Coordinates of C-alpha atoms in Angstrom, one line a residue:
X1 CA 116.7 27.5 -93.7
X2 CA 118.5 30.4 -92.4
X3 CA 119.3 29.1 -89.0
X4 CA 121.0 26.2 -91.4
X5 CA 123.2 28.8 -93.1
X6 CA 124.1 30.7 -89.3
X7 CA 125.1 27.2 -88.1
X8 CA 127.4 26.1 -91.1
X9 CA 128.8 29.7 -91.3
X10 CA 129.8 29.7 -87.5
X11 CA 131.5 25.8 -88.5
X12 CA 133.2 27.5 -91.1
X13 CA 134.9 30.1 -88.7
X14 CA 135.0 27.3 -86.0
X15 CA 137.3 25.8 -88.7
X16 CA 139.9 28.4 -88.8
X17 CA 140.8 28.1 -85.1
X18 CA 139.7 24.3 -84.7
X19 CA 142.4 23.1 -87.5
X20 CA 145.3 24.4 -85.9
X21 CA 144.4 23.0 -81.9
X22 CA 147.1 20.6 -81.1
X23 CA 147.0 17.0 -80.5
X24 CA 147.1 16.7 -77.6
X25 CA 144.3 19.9 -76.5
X26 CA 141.8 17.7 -79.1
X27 CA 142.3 14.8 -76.6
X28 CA 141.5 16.9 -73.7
X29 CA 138.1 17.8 -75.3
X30 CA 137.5 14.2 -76.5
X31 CA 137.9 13.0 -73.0
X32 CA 135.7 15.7 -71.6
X33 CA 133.3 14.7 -74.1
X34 CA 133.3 11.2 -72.5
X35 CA 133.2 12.3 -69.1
X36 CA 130.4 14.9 -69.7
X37 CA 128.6 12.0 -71.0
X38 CA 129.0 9.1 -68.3
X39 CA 128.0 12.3 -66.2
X40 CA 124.5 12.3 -67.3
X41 CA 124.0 8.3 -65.7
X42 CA 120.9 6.2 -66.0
X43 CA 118.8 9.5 -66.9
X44 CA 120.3 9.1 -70.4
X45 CA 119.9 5.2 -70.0
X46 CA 115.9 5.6 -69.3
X47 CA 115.4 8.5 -71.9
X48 CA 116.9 6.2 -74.3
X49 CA 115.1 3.2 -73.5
X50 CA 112.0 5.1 -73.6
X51 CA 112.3 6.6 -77.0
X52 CA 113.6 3.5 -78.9
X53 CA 112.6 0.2 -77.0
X54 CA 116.5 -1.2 -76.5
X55 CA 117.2 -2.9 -73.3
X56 CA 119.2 -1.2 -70.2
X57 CA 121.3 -3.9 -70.4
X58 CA 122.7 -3.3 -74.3
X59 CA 122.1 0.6 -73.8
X60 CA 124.5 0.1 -70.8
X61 CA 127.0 -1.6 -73.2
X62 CA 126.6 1.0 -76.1
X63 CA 127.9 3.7 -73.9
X64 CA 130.7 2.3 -72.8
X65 CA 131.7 1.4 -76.2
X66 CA 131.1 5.4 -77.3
X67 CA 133.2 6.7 -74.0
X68 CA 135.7 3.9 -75.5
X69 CA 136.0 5.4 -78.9
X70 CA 135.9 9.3 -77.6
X71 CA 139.4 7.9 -75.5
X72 CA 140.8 5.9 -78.2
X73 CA 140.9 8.8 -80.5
X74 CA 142.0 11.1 -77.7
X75 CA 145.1 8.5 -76.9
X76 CA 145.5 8.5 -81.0
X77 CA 146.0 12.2 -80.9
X78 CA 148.3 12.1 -78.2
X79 CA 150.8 9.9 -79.6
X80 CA 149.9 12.0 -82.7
X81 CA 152.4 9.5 -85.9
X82 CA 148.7 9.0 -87.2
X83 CA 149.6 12.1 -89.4
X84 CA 151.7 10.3 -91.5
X85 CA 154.2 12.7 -91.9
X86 CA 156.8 12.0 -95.1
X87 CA 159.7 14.0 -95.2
X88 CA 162.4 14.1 -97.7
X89 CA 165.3 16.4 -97.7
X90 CA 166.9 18.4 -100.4
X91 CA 169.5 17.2 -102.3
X92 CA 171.4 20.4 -103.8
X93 CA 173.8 18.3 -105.3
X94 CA 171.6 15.7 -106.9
X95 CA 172.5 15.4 -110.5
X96 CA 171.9 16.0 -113.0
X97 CA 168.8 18.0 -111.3
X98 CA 168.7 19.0 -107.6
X99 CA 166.0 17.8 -105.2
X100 CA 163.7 20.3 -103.3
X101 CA 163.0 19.9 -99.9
X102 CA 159.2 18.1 -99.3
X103 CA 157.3 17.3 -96.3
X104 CA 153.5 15.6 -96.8
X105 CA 151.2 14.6 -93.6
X106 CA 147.2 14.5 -93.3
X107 CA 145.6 17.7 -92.9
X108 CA 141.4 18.3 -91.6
X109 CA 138.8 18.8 -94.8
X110 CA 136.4 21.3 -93.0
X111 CA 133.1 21.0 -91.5
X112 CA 131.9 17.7 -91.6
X113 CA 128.2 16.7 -91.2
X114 CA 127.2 13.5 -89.5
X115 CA 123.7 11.8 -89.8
X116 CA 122.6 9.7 -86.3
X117 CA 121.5 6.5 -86.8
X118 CA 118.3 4.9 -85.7
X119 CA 119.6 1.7 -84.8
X120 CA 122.6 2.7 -82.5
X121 CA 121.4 6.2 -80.7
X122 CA 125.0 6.3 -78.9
X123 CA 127.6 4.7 -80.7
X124 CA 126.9 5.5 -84.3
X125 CA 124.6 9.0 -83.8
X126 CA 125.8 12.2 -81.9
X127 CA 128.8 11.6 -80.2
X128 CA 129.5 8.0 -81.9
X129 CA 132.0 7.6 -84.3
X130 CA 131.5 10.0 -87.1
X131 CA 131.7 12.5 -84.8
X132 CA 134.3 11.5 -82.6
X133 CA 136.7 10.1 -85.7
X134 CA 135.9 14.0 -87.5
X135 CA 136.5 15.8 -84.3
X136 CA 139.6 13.6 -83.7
X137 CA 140.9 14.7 -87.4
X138 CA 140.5 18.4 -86.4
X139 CA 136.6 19.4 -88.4
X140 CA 133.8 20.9 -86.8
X141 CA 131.0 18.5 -86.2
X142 CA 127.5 19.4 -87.5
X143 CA 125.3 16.8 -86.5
X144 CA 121.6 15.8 -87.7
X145 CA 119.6 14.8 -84.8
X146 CA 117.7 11.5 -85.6
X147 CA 114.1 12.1 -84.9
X148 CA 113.6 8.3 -83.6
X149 CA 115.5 9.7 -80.8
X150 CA 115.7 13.3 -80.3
X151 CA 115.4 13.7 -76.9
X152 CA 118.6 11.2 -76.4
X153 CA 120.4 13.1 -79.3
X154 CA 119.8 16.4 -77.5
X155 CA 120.9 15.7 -74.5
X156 CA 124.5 14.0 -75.8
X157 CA 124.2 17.4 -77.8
X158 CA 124.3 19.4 -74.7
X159 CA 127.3 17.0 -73.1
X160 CA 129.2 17.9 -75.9
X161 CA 128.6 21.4 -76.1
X162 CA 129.4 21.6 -72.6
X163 CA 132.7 19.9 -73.1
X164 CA 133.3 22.4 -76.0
X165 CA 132.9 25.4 -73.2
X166 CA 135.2 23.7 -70.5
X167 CA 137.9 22.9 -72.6
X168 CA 137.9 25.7 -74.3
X169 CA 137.2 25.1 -78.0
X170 CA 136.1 27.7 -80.3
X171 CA 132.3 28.2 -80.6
X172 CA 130.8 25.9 -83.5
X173 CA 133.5 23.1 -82.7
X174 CA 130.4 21.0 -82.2
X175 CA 127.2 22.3 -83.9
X176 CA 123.6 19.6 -83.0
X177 CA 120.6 20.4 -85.4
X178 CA 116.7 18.8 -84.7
X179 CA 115.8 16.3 -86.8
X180 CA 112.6 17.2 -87.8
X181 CA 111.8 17.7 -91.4
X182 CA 114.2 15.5 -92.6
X183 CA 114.8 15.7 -96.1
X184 CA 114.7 19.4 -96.2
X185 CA 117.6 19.6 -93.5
X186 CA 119.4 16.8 -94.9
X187 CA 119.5 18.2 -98.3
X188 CA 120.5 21.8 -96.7
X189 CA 123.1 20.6 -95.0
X190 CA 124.9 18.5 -97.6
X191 CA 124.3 20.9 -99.9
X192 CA 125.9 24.0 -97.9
X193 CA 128.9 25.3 -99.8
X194 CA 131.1 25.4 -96.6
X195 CA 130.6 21.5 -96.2
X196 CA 133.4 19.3 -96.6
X197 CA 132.4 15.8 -96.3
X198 CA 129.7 13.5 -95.1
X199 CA 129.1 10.6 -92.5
X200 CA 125.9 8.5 -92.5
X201 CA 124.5 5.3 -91.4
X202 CA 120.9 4.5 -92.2
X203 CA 119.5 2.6 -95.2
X204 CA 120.5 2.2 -99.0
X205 CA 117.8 4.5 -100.5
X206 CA 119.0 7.6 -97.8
X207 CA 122.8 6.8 -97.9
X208 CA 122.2 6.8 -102.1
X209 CA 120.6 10.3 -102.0
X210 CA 123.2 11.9 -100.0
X211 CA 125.5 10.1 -102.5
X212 CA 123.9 11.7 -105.2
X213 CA 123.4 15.2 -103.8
X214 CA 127.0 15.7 -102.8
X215 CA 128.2 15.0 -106.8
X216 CA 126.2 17.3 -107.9
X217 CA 127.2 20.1 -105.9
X218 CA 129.7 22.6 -108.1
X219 CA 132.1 21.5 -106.0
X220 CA 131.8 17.8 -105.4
X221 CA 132.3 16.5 -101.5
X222 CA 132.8 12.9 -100.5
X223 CA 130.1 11.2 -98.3
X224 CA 131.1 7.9 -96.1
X225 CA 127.4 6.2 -95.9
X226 CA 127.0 2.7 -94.4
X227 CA 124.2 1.8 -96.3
X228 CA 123.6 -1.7 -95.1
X229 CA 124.4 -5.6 -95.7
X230 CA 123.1 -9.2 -96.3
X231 CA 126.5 -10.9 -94.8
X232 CA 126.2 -13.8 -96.4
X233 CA 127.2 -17.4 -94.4
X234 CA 128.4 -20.1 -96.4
X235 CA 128.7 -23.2 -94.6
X236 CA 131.2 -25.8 -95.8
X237 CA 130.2 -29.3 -96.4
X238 CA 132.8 -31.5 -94.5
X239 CA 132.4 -28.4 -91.8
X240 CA 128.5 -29.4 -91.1
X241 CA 128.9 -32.6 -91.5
X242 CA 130.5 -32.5 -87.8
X243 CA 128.9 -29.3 -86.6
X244 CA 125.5 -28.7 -88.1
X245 CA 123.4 -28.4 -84.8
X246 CA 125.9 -26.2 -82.7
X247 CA 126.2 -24.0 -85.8
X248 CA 122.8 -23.8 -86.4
X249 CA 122.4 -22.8 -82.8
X250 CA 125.2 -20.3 -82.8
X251 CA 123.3 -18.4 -85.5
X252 CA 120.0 -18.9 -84.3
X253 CA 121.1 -16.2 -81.7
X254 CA 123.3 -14.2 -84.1
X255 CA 120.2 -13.8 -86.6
X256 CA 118.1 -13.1 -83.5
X257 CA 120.5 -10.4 -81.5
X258 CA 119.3 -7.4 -81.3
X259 CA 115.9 -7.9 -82.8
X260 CA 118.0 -8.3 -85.6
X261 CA 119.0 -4.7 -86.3
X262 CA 122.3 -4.7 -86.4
X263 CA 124.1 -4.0 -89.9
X264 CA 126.5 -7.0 -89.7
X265 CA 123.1 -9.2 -89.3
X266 CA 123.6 -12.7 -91.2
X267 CA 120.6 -12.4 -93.8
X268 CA 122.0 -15.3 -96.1
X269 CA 123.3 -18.4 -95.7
X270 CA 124.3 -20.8 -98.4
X271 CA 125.0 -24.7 -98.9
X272 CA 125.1 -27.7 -100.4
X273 CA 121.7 -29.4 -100.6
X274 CA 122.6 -32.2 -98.3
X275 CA 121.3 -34.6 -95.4
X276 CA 123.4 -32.2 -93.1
X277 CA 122.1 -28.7 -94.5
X278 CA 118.6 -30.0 -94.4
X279 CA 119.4 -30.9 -90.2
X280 CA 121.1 -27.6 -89.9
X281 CA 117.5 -25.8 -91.2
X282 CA 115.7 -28.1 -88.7
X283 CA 117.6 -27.2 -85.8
X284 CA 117.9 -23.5 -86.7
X285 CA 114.0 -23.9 -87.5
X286 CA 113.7 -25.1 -83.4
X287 CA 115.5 -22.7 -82.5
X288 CA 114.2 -19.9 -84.1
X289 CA 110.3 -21.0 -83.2
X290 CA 111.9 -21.1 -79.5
X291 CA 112.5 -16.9 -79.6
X292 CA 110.7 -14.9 -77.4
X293 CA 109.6 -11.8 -79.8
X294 CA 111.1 -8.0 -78.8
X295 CA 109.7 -4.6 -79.6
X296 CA 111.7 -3.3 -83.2
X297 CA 113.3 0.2 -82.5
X298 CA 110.4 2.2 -83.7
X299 CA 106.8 1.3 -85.8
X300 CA 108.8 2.7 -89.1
X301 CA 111.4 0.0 -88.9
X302 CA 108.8 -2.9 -87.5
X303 CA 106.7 -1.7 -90.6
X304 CA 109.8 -1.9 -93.0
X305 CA 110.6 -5.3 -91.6
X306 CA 107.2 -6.6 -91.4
X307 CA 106.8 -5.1 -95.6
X308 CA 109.7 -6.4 -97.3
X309 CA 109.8 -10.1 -95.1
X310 CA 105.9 -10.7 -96.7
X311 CA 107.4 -9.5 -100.6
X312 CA 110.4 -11.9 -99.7
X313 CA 108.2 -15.1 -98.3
X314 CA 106.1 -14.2 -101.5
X315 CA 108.2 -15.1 -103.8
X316 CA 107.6 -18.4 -105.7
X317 CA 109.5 -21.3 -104.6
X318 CA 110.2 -19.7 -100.9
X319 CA 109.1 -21.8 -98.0
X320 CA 109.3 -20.4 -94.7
X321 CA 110.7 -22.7 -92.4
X322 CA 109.9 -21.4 -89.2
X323 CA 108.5 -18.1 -87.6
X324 CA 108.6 -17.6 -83.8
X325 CA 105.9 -19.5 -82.2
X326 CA 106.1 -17.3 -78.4
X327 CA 103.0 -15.2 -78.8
X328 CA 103.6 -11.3 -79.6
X329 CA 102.8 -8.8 -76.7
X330 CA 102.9 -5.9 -78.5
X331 CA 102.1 -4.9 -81.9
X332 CA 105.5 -3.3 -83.1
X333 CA 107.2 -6.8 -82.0
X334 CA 109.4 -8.7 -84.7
X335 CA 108.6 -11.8 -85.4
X336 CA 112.2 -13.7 -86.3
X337 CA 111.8 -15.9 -89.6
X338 CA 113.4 -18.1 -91.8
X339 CA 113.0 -19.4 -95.0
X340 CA 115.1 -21.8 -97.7
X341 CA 114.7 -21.5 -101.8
X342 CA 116.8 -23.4 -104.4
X343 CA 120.0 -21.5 -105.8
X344 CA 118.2 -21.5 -109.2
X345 CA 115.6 -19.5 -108.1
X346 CA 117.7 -17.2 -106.0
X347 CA 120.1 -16.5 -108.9
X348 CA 116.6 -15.9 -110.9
X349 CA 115.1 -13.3 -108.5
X350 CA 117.1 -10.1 -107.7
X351 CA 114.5 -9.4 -105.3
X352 CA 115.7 -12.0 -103.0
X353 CA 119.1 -10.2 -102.9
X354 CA 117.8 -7.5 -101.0
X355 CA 118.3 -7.3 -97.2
X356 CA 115.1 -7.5 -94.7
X357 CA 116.6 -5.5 -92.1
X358 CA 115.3 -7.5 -88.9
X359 CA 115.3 -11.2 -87.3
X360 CA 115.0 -13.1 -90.7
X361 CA 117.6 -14.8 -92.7
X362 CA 117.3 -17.2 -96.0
X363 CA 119.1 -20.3 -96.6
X364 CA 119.8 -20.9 -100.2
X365 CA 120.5 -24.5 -100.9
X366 CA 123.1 -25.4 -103.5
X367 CA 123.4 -28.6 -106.1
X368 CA 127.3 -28.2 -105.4
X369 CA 130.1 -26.2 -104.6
X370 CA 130.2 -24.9 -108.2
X371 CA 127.0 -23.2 -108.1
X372 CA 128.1 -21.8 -104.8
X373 CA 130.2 -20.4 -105.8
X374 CA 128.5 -19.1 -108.9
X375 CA 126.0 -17.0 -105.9
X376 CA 128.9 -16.0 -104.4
X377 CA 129.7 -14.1 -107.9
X378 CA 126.4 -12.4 -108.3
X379 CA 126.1 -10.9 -105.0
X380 CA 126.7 -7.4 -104.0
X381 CA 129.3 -5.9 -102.0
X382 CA 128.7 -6.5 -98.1
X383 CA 130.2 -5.5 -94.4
X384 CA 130.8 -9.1 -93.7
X385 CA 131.3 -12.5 -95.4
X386 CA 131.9 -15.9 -93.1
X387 CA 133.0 -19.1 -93.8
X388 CA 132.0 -22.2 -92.2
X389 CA 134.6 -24.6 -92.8
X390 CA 137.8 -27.1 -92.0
X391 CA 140.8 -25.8 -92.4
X392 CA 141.3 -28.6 -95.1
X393 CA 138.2 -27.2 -96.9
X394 CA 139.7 -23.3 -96.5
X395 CA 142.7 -24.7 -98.3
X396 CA 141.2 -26.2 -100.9
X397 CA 138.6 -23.8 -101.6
X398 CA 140.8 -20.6 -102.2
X399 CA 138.3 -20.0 -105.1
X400 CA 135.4 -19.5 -102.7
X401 CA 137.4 -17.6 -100.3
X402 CA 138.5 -15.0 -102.6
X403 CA 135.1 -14.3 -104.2
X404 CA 134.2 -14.0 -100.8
X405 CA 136.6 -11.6 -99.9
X406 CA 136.2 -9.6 -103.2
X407 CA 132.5 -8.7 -102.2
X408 CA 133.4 -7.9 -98.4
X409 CA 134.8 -6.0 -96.2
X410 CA 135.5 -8.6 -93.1
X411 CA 136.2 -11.9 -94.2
X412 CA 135.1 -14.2 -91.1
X413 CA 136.2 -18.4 -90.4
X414 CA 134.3 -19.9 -88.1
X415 CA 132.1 -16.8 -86.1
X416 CA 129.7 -15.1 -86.4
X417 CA 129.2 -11.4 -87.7
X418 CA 127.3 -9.6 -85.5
X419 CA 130.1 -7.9 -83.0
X420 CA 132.1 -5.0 -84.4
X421 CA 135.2 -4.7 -82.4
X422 CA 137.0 -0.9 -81.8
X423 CA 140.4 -1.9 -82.3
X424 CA 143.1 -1.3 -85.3
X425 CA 142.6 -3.9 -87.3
X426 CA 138.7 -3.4 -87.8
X427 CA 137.7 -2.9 -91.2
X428 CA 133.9 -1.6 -90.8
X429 CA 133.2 -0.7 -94.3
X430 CA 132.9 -2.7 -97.7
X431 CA 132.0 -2.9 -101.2
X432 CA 129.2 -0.6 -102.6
X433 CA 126.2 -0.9 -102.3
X434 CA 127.1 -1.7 -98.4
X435 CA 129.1 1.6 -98.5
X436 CA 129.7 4.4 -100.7
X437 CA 133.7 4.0 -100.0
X438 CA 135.3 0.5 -99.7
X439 CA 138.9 2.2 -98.8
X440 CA 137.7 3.4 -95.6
X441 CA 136.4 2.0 -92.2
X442 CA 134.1 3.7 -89.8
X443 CA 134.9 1.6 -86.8
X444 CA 138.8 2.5 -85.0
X445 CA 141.3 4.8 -85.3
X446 CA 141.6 4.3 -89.2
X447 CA 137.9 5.7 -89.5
X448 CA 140.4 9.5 -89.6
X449 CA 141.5 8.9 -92.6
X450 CA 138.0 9.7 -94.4
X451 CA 138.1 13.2 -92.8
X452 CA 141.6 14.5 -93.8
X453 CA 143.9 15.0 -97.2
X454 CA 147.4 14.9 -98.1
X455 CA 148.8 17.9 -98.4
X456 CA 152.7 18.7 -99.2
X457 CA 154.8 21.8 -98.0
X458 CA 158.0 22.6 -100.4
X459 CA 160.9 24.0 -99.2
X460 CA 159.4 26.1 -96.3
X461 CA 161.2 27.4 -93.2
X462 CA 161.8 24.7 -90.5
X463 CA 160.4 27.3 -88.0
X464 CA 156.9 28.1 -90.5
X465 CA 156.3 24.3 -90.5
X466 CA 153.6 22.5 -88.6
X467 CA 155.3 20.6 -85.5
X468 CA 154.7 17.3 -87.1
X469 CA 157.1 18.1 -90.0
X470 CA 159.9 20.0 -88.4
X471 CA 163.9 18.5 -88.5
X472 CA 163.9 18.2 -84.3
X473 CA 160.5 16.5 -84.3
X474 CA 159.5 17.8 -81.2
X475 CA 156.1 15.8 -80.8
X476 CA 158.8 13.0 -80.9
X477 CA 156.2 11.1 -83.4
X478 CA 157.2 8.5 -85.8
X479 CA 158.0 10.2 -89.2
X480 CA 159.5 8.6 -92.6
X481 CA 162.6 10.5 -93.0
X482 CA 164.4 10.1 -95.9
X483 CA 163.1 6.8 -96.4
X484 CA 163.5 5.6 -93.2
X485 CA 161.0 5.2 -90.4
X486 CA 162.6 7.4 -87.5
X487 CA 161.6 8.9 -84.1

């Protein structure tokens, strides 16, 4: 481990220099990180293609959505009011006790380390969004390769190392390590001393032990994991009475996108034991025998998938409804499923709680809206909850809509989950166990705020105050001043 300890050392002095680049030189070296990478072209398409069996078209689509995020962050930094600068002037005069001058705006933790995802090797891995949000917030970037696909992970690791020369940065800005030997790194690295915070995506048991190993540290850091999610569907009676089959159909292909691997994947759905929920499983049962079967990302996760769907359609009073019927070409292919139980037995068995992280979802059919509701309150926290409904039945259900939204981070009417967008108003993040951190997304330009503090300055010298807080504003940002938002 003591090419570990080099690496988070040379962070740590990275850090010194790093914190204090300006603005608007962090968005240079965001956007050459984003040119550096469209640079490498379809090489990086095949490489990635190769090592985790996603298709060029979605691949294609991935990386422009990274070389999105590396530029929103950069245009972020530039207009630079993200900082939330607070200022309030003295009051010598205040009585009967004068007021001290104090200034407050968000300041960089330290080195951050980021974990790369299996399922996304662009947008959520080297340079995805831990990185680029941690980078954009002023911390040196030590990022653990995933070894599902290292060759992809080095070579973004060599565009950003390049963009790190060319712009100038100081060396350890941007630090990539192998991913081999997992646990062993992992644990290193989150428990370095010079380590400030952590950002992982992956499943519950990993996200958990990073959890755990950062509290008990001597000094305890925070850890942002995205640990995974059922997103549970509940469709509204009056709702399918009108639009069972195009519903069923809409999620036939939102339980199927992907091969199913995408956190925000719709793995419950719940109704009313009616005429029109039993149509909606038979269409979605057509539908769903109708997909064409696609290699998983890797024979780990196809094994996962293929493991915990069996212990799932095992449990008593489960009936699998339909399976794909389109022969398999290749062994590490995912089969999409779906199966139906009583709510009884689903409020019985914890085990069918648990997410089966592929193409299968279960349909948990209700006597009424009252016990519906009464799932609703013994689920977990997710990324997602959607409602299936009339506007009518949204109004007279607020019940159901807030225990919805009490257990989620993205309430949904009428869409589907699957489809993060990188905008403001994205709240990627939710209740734990689907994160560690409800307050804090890790999709858009909010997803800064998990790598940066308050931190107050009292009654310094205009001239020895960071640009952002000085009386002539020079960055021309917006500022609370004196309880007023001023430019």
């Amino acid at each position: 481990m003591d090419n570990i300890n080099k690496i988070m050392l040379q962070s740590a002095e990275a850090f010194k220099q790093y914190r204090k680049v300006s603005g608007k030189q962090k968005a240079v070296f965001l956007r050459a990180i984003a040119e550096e990478i469209e640079a490498l072209g379809m090489e990086l398409i095949h490489t990635t293609m190769e090592e985790t069996n996603l298709p060029e078209a979605r691949l294609l689509g991935e990386r422009g959505r990274t070389i999105f995020q590396l530029k929103m962050f950069a245009d972020l930094l530039e207009e630079g009011s993200w900082v939330e600068a607070r200022i309030d002037t003295a009051q010598p005069d205040r009585k009967p006790l004068p007021k001290v001058d104090i200034r407050k705006m968000s300041v960089p933790l330290g080195v951050v380390v980021v974990f790369g995802a299996s399922n996304f090797p662009y947008a959520y891995s080297t340079a995805g969004g831990d990185t680029a949000s941690a980078l954009a917030a002023g911390c040196p970037v030590v990022l653990k390769g995933h070894p599902a696909h290292a060759r992809t992970s080095a070579m973004i690791a060599d565009a950003v190392l390049r963009a790190v020369e060319r712009t100038g940065m100081p060396e350890g800005t941007f630090a990539h390590v192998d991913g081999g030997n997992g646990f062993e790194i992992g644990k290193a690295l989150v428990m370095h001393p010079v380590t400030k915070a952590v950002g992982f995506t992956g499943s519950f048991a990993g996200g958990k032990a990073l959890f755990d190993m950062a509290n008990q540290r001597p000094e305890p850091i925070p850890v942002f994991s995205e640990m995974g999610s059922i997103n549970p569907v509940v469709l509204m009676p009056e709702k399918l009475s009108t639009s069972s089959e195009s519903i069923a159909k809409e999620y036939a292909g939102s339980i199927t996108l992907g091969v199913g691997q995408f956190c925000t994947n719709p793995g419950l759905i719940l109704g009313v034991d009616n005429a029109d929920l039993q149509n909606f499983i038979k269409v979605l049962a057509g539908e769903i025998e109708k997909i064409s079967p696609s290699k998983m990302l890797n024979a780990g996760i196809y094994q996962n998938y293929e493991g915990k769907k069996t212990v799932a359609l095992a449990q008593d009073d489960v009936t699998t409804e339909a399976e794909s019927l389109v022969e398999k070409t290749d062994t590490i292919q995912g089969l999409a499923t779906v199966a139906s139980v009583d709510a009884d037995v689903f409020l019985a068995n914890p085990t069918l709680h648990q997410e089966v992280f592929g193409p299968f979802s279960l349909v948990v059919k209700c006597k009424d809206l009252t016990q519906l509701a009464t799932v609703i309150q013994h689920l977990e926290g997710q990324l997602t909850a959607t409602f299936m409904a009339t506007e009518t039945e949204l109004q007279a259900n607020d019940d159901i809509v807030e225990a919805l939204r009490n257990i989620s981070g993205r309430l949904i009417f009428n869409g589907v989950p699957t489809g993060v967008e990188v905008c403001y108003a994205m709240h990627h993040g939710g209740p734990f166990p689907s994160c560690t951190d409800a307050r804090f997304t890790s999709v858009g330009p909010d997803a800064i705020k998990r790598f940066v503090r308050p931190a107050s300055y009292q009654s310094f010298p205009d001239s020895l105050l960071p640009a952002e807080l000085q009386d002539a504003n020079p960055l021309n940002i917006w500022r609370m001043f004196d309880n007023e938002w001023k430019k």
